[in-house]
Amino acid sequence: MLPIIFSIIYQLVKRQFKKSLLSFGALIVGMVMIAVISIMAFLKEQFSPDHYADKLIIPHNITINIPSDTTFSPSDILSDFQLYKGGQRGFYNYAIWIKNIEKGYCYLKAFEITHNDPLSAKELKADSRIDVFNPSDTTIHLGMGLNKYGGPKNFIIYEGDWGKFYAARFELWFVPANGAPERKIAEKNFKIEGWMR
């Protein structure tokens, strides 16, 4: 494009107004075409379906849980953790029931079951963090809390698309505040779907 701009300036200096007008028109048409192609590529990327889960099969020989539609009250006692559906498909949150644990935090790792692909690996550790501390023998219930708007805090599974369910293994990990190595506390399999971007 820079040569066309120099050509326009040169033609104006030489008083060749018709040629400079044609060159300017060519420059505008070229810029519009580049803009249209860029916008079309962006829209295709954003609105085309995610085919990640198209050929995945949910195994029948393992226990698979369904994320809950309702939250459990703190008085309900479950053995480890429960996944909940968030505000829209592909959005999830979770709660843990925990006792006899030092100060630190828990987070989730998720993997597609048949290929062991990590799911939302970059975001999940930070987005699913729950600070914990319960040295007693009494089981307590801890959840992800609220977001800055007062709604429930969620994490997103990006792989897949709405209505394309597949099986995922969720692992609950604990990171001690004292610097000791992190350790896996529990794992469960869930039937999930990804977020349609």
PDB file of C-alpha atoms in Angstrom:
ATOM      1  CA  MET A   1       0.000   0.000   0.000  1.00  0.00           C
ATOM      2  CA  LEU A   2       2.906   2.321   0.640  1.00  0.00           C
ATOM      3  CA  PRO A   3       3.898   2.355  -3.064  1.00  0.00           C
ATOM      4  CA  ILE A   4       0.344   3.382  -3.987  1.00  0.00           C
ATOM      5  CA  ILE A   5       0.469   6.271  -1.496  1.00  0.00           C
ATOM      6  CA  PHE A   6       3.803   7.451  -2.953  1.00  0.00           C
ATOM      7  CA  SER A   7       2.329   7.110  -6.445  1.00  0.00           C
ATOM      8  CA  ILE A   8      -0.643   9.292  -5.483  1.00  0.00           C
ATOM      9  CA  ILE A   9       1.652  11.977  -4.031  1.00  0.00           C
ATOM     10  CA  TYR A  10       3.920  11.866  -7.098  1.00  0.00           C
ATOM     11  CA  GLN A  11       0.945  12.158  -9.467  1.00  0.00           C
ATOM     12  CA  LEU A  12      -0.459  15.114  -7.491  1.00  0.00           C
ATOM     13  CA  VAL A  13       2.921  16.892  -7.643  1.00  0.00           C
ATOM     14  CA  LYS A  14       3.016  16.307 -11.429  1.00  0.00           C
ATOM     15  CA  ARG A  15      -0.597  17.567 -11.634  1.00  0.00           C
ATOM     16  CA  GLN A  16      -1.887  14.285 -13.028  1.00  0.00           C
ATOM     17  CA  PHE A  17      -5.171  14.506 -11.149  1.00  0.00           C
ATOM     18  CA  LYS A  18      -7.027  11.749 -13.033  1.00  0.00           C
ATOM     19  CA  LYS A  19      -4.257   9.203 -12.391  1.00  0.00           C
ATOM     20  CA  SER A  20      -4.002  10.251  -8.731  1.00  0.00           C
ATOM     21  CA  LEU A  21      -7.780   9.881  -8.331  1.00  0.00           C
ATOM     22  CA  LEU A  22      -7.655   6.379  -9.875  1.00  0.00           C
ATOM     23  CA  SER A  23      -4.737   5.411  -7.607  1.00  0.00           C
ATOM     24  CA  PHE A  24      -6.611   6.760  -4.580  1.00  0.00           C
ATOM     25  CA  GLY A  25      -9.690   4.734  -5.591  1.00  0.00           C
ATOM     26  CA  ALA A  26      -7.542   1.604  -5.924  1.00  0.00           C
ATOM     27  CA  LEU A  27      -6.104   2.259  -2.450  1.00  0.00           C
ATOM     28  CA  ILE A  28      -9.584   2.607  -0.920  1.00  0.00           C
ATOM     29  CA  VAL A  29     -10.868  -0.539  -2.673  1.00  0.00           C
ATOM     30  CA  GLY A  30      -7.813  -2.493  -1.459  1.00  0.00           C
ATOM     31  CA  MET A  31      -8.271  -1.312   2.128  1.00  0.00           C
ATOM     32  CA  VAL A  32     -11.975  -2.176   2.085  1.00  0.00           C
ATOM     33  CA  MET A  33     -11.233  -5.652   0.701  1.00  0.00           C
ATOM     34  CA  ILE A  34      -8.626  -6.302   3.405  1.00  0.00           C
ATOM     35  CA  ALA A  35     -11.078  -5.120   6.084  1.00  0.00           C
ATOM     36  CA  VAL A  36     -13.905  -7.303   4.735  1.00  0.00           C
ATOM     37  CA  ILE A  37     -11.676 -10.394   4.521  1.00  0.00           C
ATOM     38  CA  SER A  38     -10.389  -9.789   8.064  1.00  0.00           C
ATOM     39  CA  ILE A  39     -13.907  -9.374   9.461  1.00  0.00           C
ATOM     40  CA  MET A  40     -15.125 -12.504   7.659  1.00  0.00           C
ATOM     41  CA  ALA A  41     -12.193 -14.547   9.008  1.00  0.00           C
ATOM     42  CA  PHE A  42     -12.863 -13.260  12.530  1.00  0.00           C
ATOM     43  CA  LEU A  43     -16.582 -14.065  12.335  1.00  0.00           C
ATOM     44  CA  LYS A  44     -15.892 -17.537  10.945  1.00  0.00           C
ATOM     45  CA  GLU A  45     -13.521 -18.215  13.835  1.00  0.00           C
ATOM     46  CA  GLN A  46     -15.972 -16.933  16.437  1.00  0.00           C
ATOM     47  CA  PHE A  47     -19.201 -18.447  15.182  1.00  0.00           C
ATOM     48  CA  SER A  48     -18.234 -21.725  13.560  1.00  0.00           C
ATOM     49  CA  PRO A  49     -19.057 -24.752  15.720  1.00  0.00           C
ATOM     50  CA  ASP A  50     -16.377 -26.437  17.784  1.00  0.00           C
ATOM     51  CA  HIS A  51     -15.947 -29.974  16.448  1.00  0.00           C
ATOM     52  CA  TYR A  52     -13.901 -31.240  19.424  1.00  0.00           C
ATOM     53  CA  ALA A  53     -16.637 -33.545  20.748  1.00  0.00           C
ATOM     54  CA  ASP A  54     -18.138 -34.656  17.419  1.00  0.00           C
ATOM     55  CA  LYS A  55     -16.508 -38.100  17.381  1.00  0.00           C
ATOM     56  CA  LEU A  56     -16.069 -38.666  21.112  1.00  0.00           C
ATOM     57  CA  ILE A  57     -17.939 -41.610  22.601  1.00  0.00           C
ATOM     58  CA  ILE A  58     -18.982 -41.802  26.236  1.00  0.00           C
ATOM     59  CA  PRO A  59     -17.694 -45.127  27.630  1.00  0.00           C
ATOM     60  CA  HIS A  60     -20.311 -47.441  29.166  1.00  0.00           C
ATOM     61  CA  ASN A  61     -17.963 -49.366  31.453  1.00  0.00           C
ATOM     62  CA  ILE A  62     -17.294 -46.550  33.962  1.00  0.00           C
ATOM     63  CA  THR A  63     -19.342 -44.559  36.456  1.00  0.00           C
ATOM     64  CA  ILE A  64     -20.286 -41.172  35.052  1.00  0.00           C
ATOM     65  CA  ASN A  65     -21.964 -38.484  37.157  1.00  0.00           C
ATOM     66  CA  ILE A  66     -24.167 -35.669  35.898  1.00  0.00           C
ATOM     67  CA  PRO A  67     -23.427 -32.104  37.065  1.00  0.00           C
ATOM     68  CA  SER A  68     -26.169 -31.052  39.472  1.00  0.00           C
ATOM     69  CA  ASP A  69     -28.782 -28.433  38.578  1.00  0.00           C
ATOM     70  CA  THR A  70     -29.210 -27.466  42.226  1.00  0.00           C
ATOM     71  CA  THR A  71     -26.690 -26.598  44.875  1.00  0.00           C
ATOM     72  CA  PHE A  72     -26.425 -28.576  48.063  1.00  0.00           C
ATOM     73  CA  SER A  73     -26.803 -26.786  51.359  1.00  0.00           C
ATOM     74  CA  PRO A  74     -23.837 -26.632  53.744  1.00  0.00           C
ATOM     75  CA  SER A  75     -25.670 -29.108  55.996  1.00  0.00           C
ATOM     76  CA  ASP A  76     -25.602 -31.802  53.277  1.00  0.00           C
ATOM     77  CA  ILE A  77     -22.590 -34.049  53.691  1.00  0.00           C
ATOM     78  CA  LEU A  78     -21.020 -35.546  50.587  1.00  0.00           C
ATOM     79  CA  SER A  79     -17.801 -37.515  50.541  1.00  0.00           C
ATOM     80  CA  ASP A  80     -15.618 -35.252  48.402  1.00  0.00           C
ATOM     81  CA  PHE A  81     -16.840 -32.805  45.740  1.00  0.00           C
ATOM     82  CA  GLN A  82     -19.795 -32.088  43.469  1.00  0.00           C
ATOM     83  CA  LEU A  83     -19.874 -30.369  40.083  1.00  0.00           C
ATOM     84  CA  TYR A  84     -22.760 -27.975  39.345  1.00  0.00           C
ATOM     85  CA  LYS A  85     -24.066 -26.509  36.107  1.00  0.00           C
ATOM     86  CA  GLY A  86     -23.293 -22.798  35.829  1.00  0.00           C
ATOM     87  CA  GLY A  87     -25.340 -20.021  34.291  1.00  0.00           C
ATOM     88  CA  GLN A  88     -25.070 -21.409  30.761  1.00  0.00           C
ATOM     89  CA  ARG A  89     -23.827 -24.511  28.978  1.00  0.00           C
ATOM     90  CA  GLY A  90     -20.117 -25.147  29.413  1.00  0.00           C
ATOM     91  CA  PHE A  91     -20.070 -23.068  32.620  1.00  0.00           C
ATOM     92  CA  TYR A  92     -19.600 -25.014  35.856  1.00  0.00           C
ATOM     93  CA  ASN A  93     -18.822 -24.522  39.514  1.00  0.00           C
ATOM     94  CA  TYR A  94     -18.217 -26.955  42.324  1.00  0.00           C
ATOM     95  CA  ALA A  95     -18.263 -27.432  46.071  1.00  0.00           C
ATOM     96  CA  ILE A  96     -16.115 -29.573  48.331  1.00  0.00           C
ATOM     97  CA  TRP A  97     -16.759 -31.318  51.630  1.00  0.00           C
ATOM     98  CA  ILE A  98     -13.520 -31.518  53.546  1.00  0.00           C
ATOM     99  CA  LYS A  99     -12.034 -32.238  56.988  1.00  0.00           C
ATOM    100  CA  ASN A 100      -8.605 -32.714  58.587  1.00  0.00           C
ATOM    101  CA  ILE A 101      -6.772 -30.532  56.093  1.00  0.00           C
ATOM    102  CA  GLU A 102      -4.126 -27.871  56.603  1.00  0.00           C
ATOM    103  CA  LYS A 103      -4.241 -24.355  55.163  1.00  0.00           C
ATOM    104  CA  GLY A 104      -3.961 -24.106  51.386  1.00  0.00           C
ATOM    105  CA  TYR A 105      -6.218 -24.201  48.364  1.00  0.00           C
ATOM    106  CA  CYS A 106      -7.978 -26.723  46.156  1.00  0.00           C
ATOM    107  CA  TYR A 107      -8.435 -26.575  42.401  1.00  0.00           C
ATOM    108  CA  LEU A 108      -9.639 -28.818  39.591  1.00  0.00           C
ATOM    109  CA  LYS A 109      -7.914 -30.466  36.665  1.00  0.00           C
ATOM    110  CA  ALA A 110     -10.113 -31.870  33.896  1.00  0.00           C
ATOM    111  CA  PHE A 111      -9.385 -34.440  31.179  1.00  0.00           C
ATOM    112  CA  GLU A 112     -11.466 -35.916  28.373  1.00  0.00           C
ATOM    113  CA  ILE A 113     -11.738 -39.582  29.332  1.00  0.00           C
ATOM    114  CA  THR A 114     -11.085 -41.503  26.105  1.00  0.00           C
ATOM    115  CA  HIS A 115      -8.036 -39.511  24.910  1.00  0.00           C
ATOM    116  CA  ASN A 116      -6.918 -38.017  28.252  1.00  0.00           C
ATOM    117  CA  ASP A 117      -6.812 -34.528  26.677  1.00  0.00           C
ATOM    118  CA  PRO A 118      -6.443 -31.739  29.267  1.00  0.00           C
ATOM    119  CA  LEU A 119      -9.512 -29.471  29.243  1.00  0.00           C
ATOM    120  CA  SER A 120      -9.245 -25.687  29.666  1.00  0.00           C
ATOM    121  CA  ALA A 121      -5.763 -26.307  31.037  1.00  0.00           C
ATOM    122  CA  LYS A 122      -4.583 -22.679  30.997  1.00  0.00           C
ATOM    123  CA  GLU A 123      -7.537 -21.253  32.906  1.00  0.00           C
ATOM    124  CA  LEU A 124      -8.867 -24.037  35.116  1.00  0.00           C
ATOM    125  CA  LYS A 125      -6.348 -23.921  37.972  1.00  0.00           C
ATOM    126  CA  ALA A 126      -6.947 -20.234  38.704  1.00  0.00           C
ATOM    127  CA  ASP A 127     -10.646 -20.211  37.832  1.00  0.00           C
ATOM    128  CA  SER A 128     -11.532 -23.180  40.079  1.00  0.00           C
ATOM    129  CA  ARG A 129      -9.485 -22.183  43.135  1.00  0.00           C
ATOM    130  CA  ILE A 130     -11.091 -22.575  46.581  1.00  0.00           C
ATOM    131  CA  ASP A 131      -9.098 -21.550  49.680  1.00  0.00           C
ATOM    132  CA  VAL A 132      -9.342 -24.198  52.419  1.00  0.00           C
ATOM    133  CA  PHE A 133      -8.453 -24.711  56.078  1.00  0.00           C
ATOM    134  CA  ASN A 134     -10.145 -27.204  58.364  1.00  0.00           C
ATOM    135  CA  PRO A 135      -7.959 -28.991  60.914  1.00  0.00           C
ATOM    136  CA  SER A 136     -10.989 -30.494  62.717  1.00  0.00           C
ATOM    137  CA  ASP A 137     -12.693 -33.873  62.336  1.00  0.00           C
ATOM    138  CA  THR A 138     -15.935 -32.129  61.379  1.00  0.00           C
ATOM    139  CA  THR A 139     -16.661 -32.067  57.653  1.00  0.00           C
ATOM    140  CA  ILE A 140     -17.282 -28.581  56.268  1.00  0.00           C
ATOM    141  CA  HIS A 141     -18.760 -27.433  52.950  1.00  0.00           C
ATOM    142  CA  LEU A 142     -16.835 -24.904  50.829  1.00  0.00           C
ATOM    143  CA  GLY A 143     -17.869 -23.459  47.479  1.00  0.00           C
ATOM    144  CA  MET A 144     -16.334 -21.231  44.835  1.00  0.00           C
ATOM    145  CA  GLY A 145     -18.016 -18.113  46.204  1.00  0.00           C
ATOM    146  CA  LEU A 146     -19.387 -15.157  44.281  1.00  0.00           C
ATOM    147  CA  ASN A 147     -18.073 -13.230  41.301  1.00  0.00           C
ATOM    148  CA  LYS A 148     -17.701  -9.439  41.291  1.00  0.00           C
ATOM    149  CA  TYR A 149     -21.352  -9.063  40.218  1.00  0.00           C
ATOM    150  CA  GLY A 150     -22.737 -11.097  43.125  1.00  0.00           C
ATOM    151  CA  GLY A 151     -23.557 -14.207  41.078  1.00  0.00           C
ATOM    152  CA  PRO A 152     -21.962 -17.599  41.573  1.00  0.00           C
ATOM    153  CA  LYS A 153     -18.364 -17.836  40.421  1.00  0.00           C
ATOM    154  CA  ASN A 154     -17.946 -20.260  37.496  1.00  0.00           C
ATOM    155  CA  PHE A 155     -15.209 -21.843  35.442  1.00  0.00           C
ATOM    156  CA  ILE A 156     -15.573 -22.614  31.735  1.00  0.00           C
ATOM    157  CA  ILE A 157     -14.805 -25.756  29.771  1.00  0.00           C
ATOM    158  CA  TYR A 158     -13.964 -24.411  26.312  1.00  0.00           C
ATOM    159  CA  GLU A 159     -13.563 -27.699  24.427  1.00  0.00           C
ATOM    160  CA  GLY A 160     -16.727 -28.862  22.679  1.00  0.00           C
ATOM    161  CA  ASP A 161     -20.014 -27.202  21.882  1.00  0.00           C
ATOM    162  CA  TRP A 162     -23.539 -26.939  23.238  1.00  0.00           C
ATOM    163  CA  GLY A 163     -25.438 -30.200  23.052  1.00  0.00           C
ATOM    164  CA  LYS A 164     -22.321 -32.262  22.252  1.00  0.00           C
ATOM    165  CA  PHE A 165     -21.825 -34.207  25.475  1.00  0.00           C
ATOM    166  CA  TYR A 166     -18.723 -36.171  26.346  1.00  0.00           C
ATOM    167  CA  ALA A 167     -17.149 -37.726  29.437  1.00  0.00           C
ATOM    168  CA  ALA A 168     -14.540 -35.874  31.459  1.00  0.00           C
ATOM    169  CA  ARG A 169     -12.508 -36.837  34.502  1.00  0.00           C
ATOM    170  CA  PHE A 170     -12.315 -34.070  37.100  1.00  0.00           C
ATOM    171  CA  GLU A 171      -9.495 -34.310  39.619  1.00  0.00           C
ATOM    172  CA  LEU A 172      -9.567 -32.346  42.886  1.00  0.00           C
ATOM    173  CA  TRP A 173      -6.059 -31.193  43.834  1.00  0.00           C
ATOM    174  CA  PHE A 174      -4.807 -29.613  47.063  1.00  0.00           C
ATOM    175  CA  VAL A 175      -1.862 -27.188  47.284  1.00  0.00           C
ATOM    176  CA  PRO A 176      -0.622 -26.746  50.889  1.00  0.00           C
ATOM    177  CA  ALA A 177       0.263 -23.203  51.974  1.00  0.00           C
ATOM    178  CA  ASN A 178       3.456 -24.497  53.643  1.00  0.00           C
ATOM    179  CA  GLY A 179       5.089 -25.259  50.280  1.00  0.00           C
ATOM    180  CA  ALA A 180       4.709 -29.046  50.472  1.00  0.00           C
ATOM    181  CA  PRO A 181       3.999 -30.802  47.153  1.00  0.00           C
ATOM    182  CA  GLU A 182       0.451 -30.613  45.840  1.00  0.00           C
ATOM    183  CA  ARG A 183      -1.576 -33.793  46.019  1.00  0.00           C
ATOM    184  CA  LYS A 184      -4.680 -35.242  44.417  1.00  0.00           C
ATOM    185  CA  ILE A 185      -7.563 -35.625  46.877  1.00  0.00           C
ATOM    186  CA  ALA A 186     -10.311 -37.113  44.710  1.00  0.00           C
ATOM    187  CA  GLU A 187     -11.513 -37.662  41.164  1.00  0.00           C
ATOM    188  CA  LYS A 188     -14.914 -38.144  39.535  1.00  0.00           C
ATOM    189  CA  ASN A 189     -16.180 -38.609  36.004  1.00  0.00           C
ATOM    190  CA  PHE A 190     -18.878 -36.281  34.669  1.00  0.00           C
ATOM    191  CA  LYS A 191     -20.891 -35.992  31.470  1.00  0.00           C
ATOM    192  CA  ILE A 192     -20.265 -32.432  30.262  1.00  0.00           C
ATOM    193  CA  GLU A 193     -20.538 -30.152  27.255  1.00  0.00           C
ATOM    194  CA  GLY A 194     -18.270 -27.310  26.200  1.00  0.00           C
ATOM    195  CA  TRP A 195     -19.045 -23.627  25.909  1.00  0.00           C
ATOM    196  CA  MET A 196     -20.151 -22.423  22.481  1.00  0.00           C
ATOM    197  CA  ARG A 197     -17.859 -19.503  21.683  1.00  0.00           C
TER     198      ARG A 197
END
